[in-house]
XYZ file of C-alpha atoms in Angstrom:
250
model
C 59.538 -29.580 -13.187
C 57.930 -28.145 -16.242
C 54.768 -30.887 -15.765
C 54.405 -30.064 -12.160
C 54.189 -26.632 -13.107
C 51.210 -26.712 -15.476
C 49.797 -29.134 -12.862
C 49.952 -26.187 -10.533
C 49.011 -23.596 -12.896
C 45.822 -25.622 -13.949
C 45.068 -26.534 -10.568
C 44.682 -22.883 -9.276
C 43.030 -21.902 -12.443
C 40.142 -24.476 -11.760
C 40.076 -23.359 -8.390
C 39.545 -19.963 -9.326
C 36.917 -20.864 -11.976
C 34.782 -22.957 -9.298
C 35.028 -19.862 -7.204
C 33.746 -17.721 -9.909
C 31.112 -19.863 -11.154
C 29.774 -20.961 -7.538
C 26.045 -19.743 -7.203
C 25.612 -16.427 -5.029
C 24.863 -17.287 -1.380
C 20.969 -16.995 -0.406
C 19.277 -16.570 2.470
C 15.781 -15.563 3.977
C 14.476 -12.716 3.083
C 11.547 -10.777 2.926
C 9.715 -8.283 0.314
C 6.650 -6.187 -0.066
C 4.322 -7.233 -2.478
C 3.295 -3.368 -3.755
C 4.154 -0.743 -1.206
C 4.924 -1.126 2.647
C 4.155 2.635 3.683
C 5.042 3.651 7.167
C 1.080 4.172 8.911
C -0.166 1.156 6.933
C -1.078 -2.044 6.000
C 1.064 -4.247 3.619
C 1.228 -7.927 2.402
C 4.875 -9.314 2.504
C 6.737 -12.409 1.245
C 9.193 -14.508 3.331
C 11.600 -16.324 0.538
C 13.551 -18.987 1.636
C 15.452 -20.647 -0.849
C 16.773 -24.515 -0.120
C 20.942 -23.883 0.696
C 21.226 -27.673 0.668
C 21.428 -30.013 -2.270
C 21.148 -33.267 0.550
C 18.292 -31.961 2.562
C 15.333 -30.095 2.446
C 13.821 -27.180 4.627
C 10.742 -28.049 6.385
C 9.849 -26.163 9.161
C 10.509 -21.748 8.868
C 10.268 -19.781 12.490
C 9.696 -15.674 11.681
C 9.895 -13.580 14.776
C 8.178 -10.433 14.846
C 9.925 -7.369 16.253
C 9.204 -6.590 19.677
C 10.458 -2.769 19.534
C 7.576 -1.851 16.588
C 5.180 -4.678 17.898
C 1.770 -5.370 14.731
C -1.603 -5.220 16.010
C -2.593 -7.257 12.651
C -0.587 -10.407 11.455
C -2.416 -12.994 9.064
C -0.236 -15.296 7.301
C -1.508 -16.679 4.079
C -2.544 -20.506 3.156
C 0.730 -22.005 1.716
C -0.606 -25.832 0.447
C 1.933 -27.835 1.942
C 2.365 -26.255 5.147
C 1.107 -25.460 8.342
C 0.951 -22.150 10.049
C 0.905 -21.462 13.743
C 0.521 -17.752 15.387
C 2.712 -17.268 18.597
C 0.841 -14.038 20.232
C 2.382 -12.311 23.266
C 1.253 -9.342 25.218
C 2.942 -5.976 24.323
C 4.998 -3.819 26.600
C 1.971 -1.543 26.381
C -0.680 -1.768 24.562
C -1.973 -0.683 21.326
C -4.716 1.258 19.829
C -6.183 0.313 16.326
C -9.270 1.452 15.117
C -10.424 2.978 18.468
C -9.384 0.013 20.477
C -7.111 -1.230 22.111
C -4.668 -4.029 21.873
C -3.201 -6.223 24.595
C -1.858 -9.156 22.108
C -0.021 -9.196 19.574
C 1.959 -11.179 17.455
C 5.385 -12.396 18.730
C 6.159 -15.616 15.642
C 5.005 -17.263 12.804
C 5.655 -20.817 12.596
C 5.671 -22.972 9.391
C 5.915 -26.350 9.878
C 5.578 -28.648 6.080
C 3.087 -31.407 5.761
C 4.839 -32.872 2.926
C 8.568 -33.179 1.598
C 8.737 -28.806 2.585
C 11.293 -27.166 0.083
C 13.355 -29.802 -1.772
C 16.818 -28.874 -2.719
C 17.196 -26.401 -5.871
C 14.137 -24.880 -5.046
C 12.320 -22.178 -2.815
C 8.939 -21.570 -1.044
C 7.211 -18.145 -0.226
C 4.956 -17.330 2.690
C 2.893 -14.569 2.451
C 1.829 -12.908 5.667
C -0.595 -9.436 5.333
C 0.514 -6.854 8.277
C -0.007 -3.784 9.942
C -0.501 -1.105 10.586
C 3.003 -0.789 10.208
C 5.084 2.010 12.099
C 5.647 5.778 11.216
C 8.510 5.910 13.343
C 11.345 3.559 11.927
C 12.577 3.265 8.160
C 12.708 -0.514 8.385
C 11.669 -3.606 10.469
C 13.795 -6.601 11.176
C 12.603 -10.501 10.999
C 14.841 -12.579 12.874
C 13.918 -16.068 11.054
C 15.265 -19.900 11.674
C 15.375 -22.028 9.016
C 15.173 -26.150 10.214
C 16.204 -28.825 7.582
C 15.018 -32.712 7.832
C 18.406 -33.687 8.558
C 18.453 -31.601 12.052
C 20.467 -28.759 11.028
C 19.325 -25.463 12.157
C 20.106 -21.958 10.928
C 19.719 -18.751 12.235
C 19.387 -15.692 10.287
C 19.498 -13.392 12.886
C 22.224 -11.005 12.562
C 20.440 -7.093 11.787
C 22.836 -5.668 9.295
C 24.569 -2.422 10.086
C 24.457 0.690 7.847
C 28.209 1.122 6.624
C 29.229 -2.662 7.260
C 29.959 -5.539 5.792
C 26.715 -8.009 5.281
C 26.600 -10.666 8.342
C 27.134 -14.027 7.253
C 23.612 -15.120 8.612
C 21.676 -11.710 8.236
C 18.125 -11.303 9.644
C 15.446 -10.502 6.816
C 14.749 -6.524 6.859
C 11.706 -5.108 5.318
C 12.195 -1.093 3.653
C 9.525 0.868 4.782
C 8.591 3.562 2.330
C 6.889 7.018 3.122
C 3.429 7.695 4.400
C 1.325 7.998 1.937
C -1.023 11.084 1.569
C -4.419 11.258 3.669
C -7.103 10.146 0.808
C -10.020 11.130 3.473
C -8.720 14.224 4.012
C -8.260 14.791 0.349
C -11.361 14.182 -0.671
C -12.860 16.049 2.796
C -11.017 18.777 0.896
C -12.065 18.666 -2.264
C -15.801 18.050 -0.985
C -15.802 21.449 0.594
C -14.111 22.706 -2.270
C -16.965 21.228 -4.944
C -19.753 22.827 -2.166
C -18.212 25.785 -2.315
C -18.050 26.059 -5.869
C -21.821 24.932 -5.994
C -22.848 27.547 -4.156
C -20.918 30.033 -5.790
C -23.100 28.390 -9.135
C -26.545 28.897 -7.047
C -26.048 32.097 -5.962
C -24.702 33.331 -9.760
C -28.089 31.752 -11.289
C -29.984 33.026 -8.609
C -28.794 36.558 -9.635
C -29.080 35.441 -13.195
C -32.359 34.711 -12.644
C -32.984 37.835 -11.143
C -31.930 39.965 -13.272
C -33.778 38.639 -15.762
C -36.722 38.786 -14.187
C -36.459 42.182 -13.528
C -35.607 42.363 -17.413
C -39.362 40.832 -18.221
C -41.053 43.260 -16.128
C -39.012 46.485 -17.998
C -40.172 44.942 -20.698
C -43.842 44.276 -19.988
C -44.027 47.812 -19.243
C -42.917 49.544 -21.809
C -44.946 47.362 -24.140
C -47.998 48.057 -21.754
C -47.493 51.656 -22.174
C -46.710 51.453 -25.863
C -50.386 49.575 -25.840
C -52.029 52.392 -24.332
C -50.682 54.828 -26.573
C -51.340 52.883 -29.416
C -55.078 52.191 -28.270
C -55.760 56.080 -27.318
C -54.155 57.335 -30.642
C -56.813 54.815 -32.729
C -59.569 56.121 -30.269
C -58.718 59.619 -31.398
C -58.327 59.210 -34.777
C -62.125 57.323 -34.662
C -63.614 60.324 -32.771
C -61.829 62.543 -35.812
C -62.767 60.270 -38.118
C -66.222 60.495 -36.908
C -67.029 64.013 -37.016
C -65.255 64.630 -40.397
C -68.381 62.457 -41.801
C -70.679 64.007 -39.481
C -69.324 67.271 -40.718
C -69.749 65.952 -44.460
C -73.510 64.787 -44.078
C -74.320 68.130 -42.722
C -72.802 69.989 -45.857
């Protein structure tokens, strides 16, 4: 009795260690490299770690969604793999840079070359986007995940603010907020610099003025001083003058 006991007890206790010790469950998911501001342009990461320890992942499907549909999607070079662009034509179209849009982006396909992502192991996939939208605090990428031994699965499920994380949840991008107009900022601060330039000008303008108008008191009064001074030396050689005149006579 006593030895099936501790077989129990020491049973459960490994079972419970194995539970604690098991790795944490991973799935797709996606991150902004920098900032992903709502009105912009952003580069994000798809990581998809390998679940399996007998296969590996080789081909990744992201879907784009279709309620906040991106006029720009470029996925980056991953050595290894190939990328294909799915494009689809919006429920209406888009405007971007003064023009308009009539395709856009529906999936991203990666499809490996080689062995793809071997088990223990994960693979990123950069894709640059935008302009992303001012409207919505987040976008969700519904993404399948294909291994070489035919199994498939979908991470799909949005998660729901206030519940429980789905057991195969769909990769969700934050969006952060809009970041400040930098042309209008500087538009400001040009008019502000003009203005103050001006304001500069017109104070050594005035500057200038007034001390122009300080030169000329100037130049008169020494002009006048100069005629005084010249009359009083002609007087006092006229008196001079007739005092030896006056002398000689005597």
């Amino acid at each position: 009795m006593k030895v099936s006991r501790i077989a129990a007890v020491g049973a459960v206790s490994g079972i419970a260690v194995l539970a604690l010790s098991a790795p944490a469950f991973a799935h797709v998911s996606v991150q902004a490299e920098g900032t992903a501001a709502k009105g912009g342009y952003a580069v994000v990461g798809f990581k998809v770690p390998n679940e399996r320890d007998n296969a590996s992942t080789t081909k990744l499907e992201v879907n784009f969604p279709t309620d906040h549909p991106l006029a720009s999607v470029m996925p980056q070079p991953v050595p290894g793999w190939k990328a294909v662009v799915t494009k689809t034509k919006p429920a209406k179209p888009l405007e971007s840079h003064g023009k308009q849009i009539t395709e856009v982006v529906s999936k991203v396909t990666w499809t490996a070359d080689g062995k793809g992502i071997e088990p223990g192991y994960f693979q990123k996939f950069p894709v640059s986007l935008g302009a992303l939208p001012e409207d919505a605090d987040e976008l969700a990428f519904k993404a399948i995940q294909t291994y070489d031994n035919k199994e498939v699965v979908r991470w799909i499920e949005v998660p729901q603010e206030g519940q429980e994380e789905p057991d195969h949840p769909a990769p969700v991008l934050e969006l952060a907020a809009a970041e400040d107009d930098s042309h209008g900022s500087s538009g400001a601060k040009a008019e502000d610099d003009t203005e103050a330039a001006a304001q500069n000008t017109a104070a050594d303008t005035a500057a200038s003025s007034d001390s122009g108008d300080g030169s000329d008191t100037t130049a008169r009064v020494l002009g006048i001083v100069g005629i005084v001074v010249g009359a009083a030396g002609v007087a006092y050689g006229v008196l001079a003058g007739r005092r030896r005149d006056s002398g000689a006579s005597a």
